């Protein structure tokens, strides 16, 4: 009944398993808190002291079954180290995008270091299990805080997922289970978008980052203090508010 953190992450396989679990928890929390699927499509689990809802296949809810299949396709691409921007994206949309949840993954043989642009951490500081656990719980708590403060979604929304790949290592004919080739055309919002850096989780072999893009007007009712503090001292960072986010373009492969 609990999402168990390993005592050690000594192998790439152990790291991959944890990243898969964290992705499942994050995606499940987002869809649950945004009311995408009914209660019956989720089961209750605990991540340390945080109660989380985990999406499961529900025969009465074909949408949840489809999303589970997409997640399994993501796992296949993650294991092969092909996917660069999985869940680029959950697009909750009518004709245009309303909310976008962008998970980015990085891989390394040596393992990432704790620096990642932070002035408060040394570049030669390696990742520990305690670091990974703390970052994971912080990410989920931030998702809870933000999801509960966003404006309600329209009644008629659809959800879709796209994967982008590292072209230099991905076979041109590769498609993970549940996916088909599609043209990436970028994001289009009716209103001015706002970009939020929610958080990142490092392991000795992987890095998971989550960014959210939504219409600025949907953030009008959000208590501005949560953008600065959330439930912890770590901020939800605003990346920018322009129609095109240069940082996103630079990251894409």
Coordinates of C-alpha atoms in Angstrom, one line a residue:
X1 CA 0.0 0.0 0.0
X2 CA 3.0 2.3 0.0
X3 CA 5.4 3.7 -2.6
X4 CA 8.6 2.4 -1.2
X5 CA 11.9 4.3 -1.7
X6 CA 14.9 2.0 -2.0
X7 CA 17.6 2.2 0.6
X8 CA 20.2 2.3 -2.1
X9 CA 20.2 3.1 -5.8
X10 CA 23.3 1.2 -6.8
X11 CA 22.2 0.2 -10.3
X12 CA 20.7 1.8 -13.3
X13 CA 17.8 -0.6 -13.1
X14 CA 16.9 0.4 -9.6
X15 CA 17.0 4.0 -10.7
X16 CA 14.7 3.3 -13.7
X17 CA 12.2 1.5 -11.5
X18 CA 12.0 4.5 -9.1
X19 CA 11.6 7.0 -12.0
X20 CA 8.8 4.9 -13.4
X21 CA 7.0 4.8 -10.1
X22 CA 7.5 8.6 -9.6
X23 CA 6.1 9.3 -13.1
X24 CA 3.1 7.1 -12.3
X25 CA 2.4 8.9 -9.1
X26 CA 2.8 12.4 -10.6
X27 CA 0.6 11.6 -13.6
X28 CA -2.0 10.0 -11.3
X29 CA -2.1 12.9 -8.9
X30 CA -2.5 15.4 -11.8
X31 CA -5.4 13.6 -13.4
X32 CA -7.0 12.9 -10.0
X33 CA -6.8 16.5 -8.7
X34 CA -8.0 17.9 -12.0
X35 CA -11.0 15.5 -12.0
X36 CA -10.2 13.8 -15.3
X37 CA -11.3 10.3 -14.2
X38 CA -13.8 9.1 -11.6
X39 CA -12.8 7.9 -8.1
X40 CA -13.2 4.3 -9.2
X41 CA -10.2 4.6 -11.6
X42 CA -7.8 5.2 -8.7
X43 CA -6.4 3.3 -5.7
X44 CA -5.0 4.9 -2.6
X45 CA -1.3 4.6 -1.7
X46 CA 1.1 6.4 0.5
X47 CA 4.4 8.1 -0.4
X48 CA 6.1 8.5 2.9
X49 CA 3.5 10.5 4.8
X50 CA 1.7 11.8 1.7
X51 CA -1.5 10.1 0.6
X52 CA -1.6 9.7 -3.2
X53 CA -4.0 8.3 -5.7
X54 CA -2.7 5.9 -8.3
X55 CA -4.4 5.4 -11.6
X56 CA -5.5 1.9 -12.6
X57 CA -7.3 0.3 -15.4
X58 CA -11.1 0.5 -14.9
X59 CA -13.4 -1.3 -17.4
X60 CA -16.1 1.3 -16.6
X61 CA -13.7 4.1 -17.6
X62 CA -12.0 3.4 -21.0
X63 CA -10.0 6.7 -20.7
X64 CA -8.1 5.5 -17.7
X65 CA -7.3 2.2 -19.4
X66 CA -6.0 4.1 -22.4
X67 CA -3.8 6.3 -20.2
X68 CA -2.4 3.3 -18.5
X69 CA -1.4 1.9 -21.9
X70 CA 0.3 5.1 -22.8
X71 CA 2.2 5.0 -19.5
X72 CA 3.4 1.5 -20.4
X73 CA 4.6 2.8 -23.7
X74 CA 6.5 5.6 -21.9
X75 CA 8.1 3.0 -19.8
X76 CA 9.3 1.1 -22.9
X77 CA 10.8 4.3 -24.3
X78 CA 12.4 5.2 -20.9
X79 CA 14.0 1.8 -20.6
X80 CA 15.5 2.1 -24.1
X81 CA 16.7 5.7 -23.3
X82 CA 14.9 7.0 -26.3
X83 CA 12.5 9.4 -24.8
X84 CA 13.6 13.0 -24.1
X85 CA 10.3 14.7 -23.3
X86 CA 7.7 12.1 -22.4
X87 CA 4.4 13.4 -21.6
X88 CA 5.2 16.3 -23.8
X89 CA 2.5 16.3 -22.9
X90 CA -0.7 15.9 -21.1
X91 CA -2.7 18.4 -23.2
X92 CA -6.0 19.1 -21.7
X93 CA -7.6 20.9 -24.6
X94 CA -10.6 22.0 -26.6
X95 CA -9.5 23.3 -30.0
X96 CA -6.3 24.6 -28.3
X97 CA -4.3 23.8 -25.2
X98 CA -5.6 24.7 -21.8
X99 CA -2.9 23.0 -19.6
X100 CA 0.3 21.2 -20.5
X101 CA 2.3 19.0 -18.1
X102 CA 5.8 18.5 -19.5
X103 CA 8.0 15.8 -18.0
X104 CA 11.6 15.8 -19.2
X105 CA 14.0 12.9 -18.6
X106 CA 17.8 12.9 -18.8
X107 CA 20.1 9.9 -18.6
X108 CA 23.8 9.6 -17.8
X109 CA 26.2 6.7 -17.3
X110 CA 28.1 8.5 -14.6
X111 CA 25.0 9.8 -12.9
X112 CA 23.9 13.4 -12.5
X113 CA 25.4 15.7 -10.0
X114 CA 23.5 18.0 -7.6
X115 CA 24.6 21.2 -9.2
X116 CA 22.1 21.7 -12.0
X117 CA 22.6 25.5 -11.9
X118 CA 22.2 25.8 -8.2
X119 CA 24.6 28.2 -6.5
X120 CA 24.0 26.5 -3.1
X121 CA 25.3 23.1 -4.1
X122 CA 28.7 21.9 -5.0
X123 CA 29.3 20.5 -8.5
X124 CA 31.1 17.4 -7.1
X125 CA 28.3 16.5 -4.7
X126 CA 26.8 13.1 -5.7
X127 CA 23.2 12.1 -5.4
X128 CA 22.1 10.1 -2.3
X129 CA 18.9 8.2 -1.7
X130 CA 18.0 10.8 0.9
X131 CA 18.3 13.5 -1.8
X132 CA 16.1 11.5 -4.2
X133 CA 13.4 10.8 -1.6
X134 CA 13.3 14.4 -0.4
X135 CA 13.0 15.8 -4.0
X136 CA 10.3 13.2 -4.9
X137 CA 8.1 14.1 -1.9
X138 CA 8.6 17.8 -2.5
X139 CA 7.6 17.4 -6.2
X140 CA 4.4 15.6 -5.3
X141 CA 3.5 18.1 -2.6
X142 CA 4.0 21.0 -5.0
X143 CA 1.7 19.3 -7.5
X144 CA -1.0 19.0 -4.8
X145 CA -0.6 22.6 -3.9
X146 CA -0.8 23.9 -7.4
X147 CA -3.5 21.6 -8.7
X148 CA -5.8 22.6 -5.8
X149 CA -5.3 26.3 -6.6
X150 CA -5.8 26.3 -10.4
X151 CA -9.1 27.4 -11.9
X152 CA -11.5 24.5 -12.7
X153 CA -11.1 22.9 -16.2
X154 CA -13.9 23.3 -18.8
X155 CA -16.5 20.5 -18.7
X156 CA -15.6 19.2 -22.1
X157 CA -11.9 18.4 -22.2
X158 CA -9.8 15.8 -23.9
X159 CA -6.4 14.5 -22.8
X160 CA -3.6 13.4 -25.1
X161 CA 0.0 12.4 -24.7
X162 CA 3.0 13.0 -27.0
X163 CA 6.5 11.7 -26.8
X164 CA 9.6 13.4 -28.2
X165 CA 12.8 11.5 -28.6
X166 CA 16.6 11.8 -28.7
X167 CA 16.9 11.6 -32.4
X168 CA 20.6 10.5 -32.3
X169 CA 19.8 7.2 -30.6
X170 CA 16.2 6.5 -31.5
X171 CA 15.6 4.2 -34.5
X172 CA 13.5 6.2 -37.1
X173 CA 10.8 3.5 -37.2
X174 CA 10.5 3.1 -33.4
X175 CA 7.0 3.6 -31.8
X176 CA 6.4 2.4 -28.3
X177 CA 3.3 0.3 -27.6
X178 CA 0.1 2.4 -27.7
X179 CA 1.6 5.3 -29.8
X180 CA 1.8 6.1 -33.5
X181 CA 3.8 8.7 -35.4
X182 CA 2.6 12.2 -35.2
X183 CA 3.8 15.6 -36.3
X184 CA 4.9 17.9 -33.5
X185 CA 3.3 21.3 -34.1
X186 CA 4.0 23.0 -30.8
X187 CA 1.6 24.5 -28.3
X188 CA -1.1 27.1 -28.9
X189 CA -3.0 28.9 -26.2
X190 CA -6.0 31.2 -26.6
X191 CA -4.7 33.4 -23.8
X192 CA -1.2 34.4 -22.7
X193 CA 0.6 31.3 -21.3
X194 CA 2.5 31.1 -18.0
X195 CA 5.4 28.7 -17.6
X196 CA 6.1 27.1 -14.1
X197 CA 9.1 25.1 -13.1
X198 CA 7.5 22.7 -10.6
X199 CA 10.6 20.7 -9.6
X200 CA 13.2 18.1 -10.4
X201 CA 14.2 14.7 -9.0
X202 CA 17.7 13.4 -9.4
X203 CA 19.0 9.9 -9.0
X204 CA 22.5 8.6 -9.6
X205 CA 21.4 7.6 -13.1
X206 CA 18.4 9.8 -14.1
X207 CA 16.9 13.2 -13.8
X208 CA 13.2 13.9 -14.0
X209 CA 11.9 17.5 -14.4
X210 CA 8.3 18.7 -14.4
X211 CA 7.2 22.0 -16.0
X212 CA 3.6 23.2 -16.3
X213 CA 2.2 25.6 -18.9
X214 CA -1.2 27.1 -18.4
X215 CA -3.1 30.3 -19.4
X216 CA -2.1 33.2 -17.2
X217 CA -5.7 34.0 -16.5
X218 CA -6.2 30.6 -14.9
X219 CA -3.5 31.5 -12.4
X220 CA -5.4 34.7 -11.3
X221 CA -7.0 33.0 -8.3
X222 CA -3.8 31.3 -7.1
X223 CA -2.4 32.6 -3.9
X224 CA 0.8 34.2 -5.1
X225 CA 2.5 33.0 -1.9
X226 CA 2.5 29.4 -3.1
X227 CA 4.5 30.5 -6.2
X228 CA 7.1 31.8 -3.8
X229 CA 7.0 29.2 -1.1
X230 CA 4.4 26.4 -1.6
X231 CA 4.5 24.2 1.5
X232 CA 8.2 24.4 1.7
X233 CA 11.1 26.8 1.2
X234 CA 11.4 25.6 -2.4
X235 CA 9.6 28.0 -4.9
X236 CA 7.5 27.2 -7.8
X237 CA 9.5 29.2 -10.3
X238 CA 7.9 31.2 -13.1
X239 CA 10.0 30.6 -16.3
X240 CA 8.4 33.2 -18.5
X241 CA 5.1 34.5 -19.8
X242 CA 5.8 35.0 -23.6
X243 CA 3.9 33.2 -26.3
X244 CA 7.0 31.1 -27.1
X245 CA 9.2 29.8 -24.4
X246 CA 12.9 29.9 -25.6
X247 CA 14.0 27.5 -22.9
X248 CA 11.6 24.8 -24.2
X249 CA 12.8 25.2 -27.8
X250 CA 16.4 24.9 -26.7
X251 CA 15.7 21.7 -24.8
X252 CA 13.9 19.9 -27.6
X253 CA 15.8 17.4 -29.7

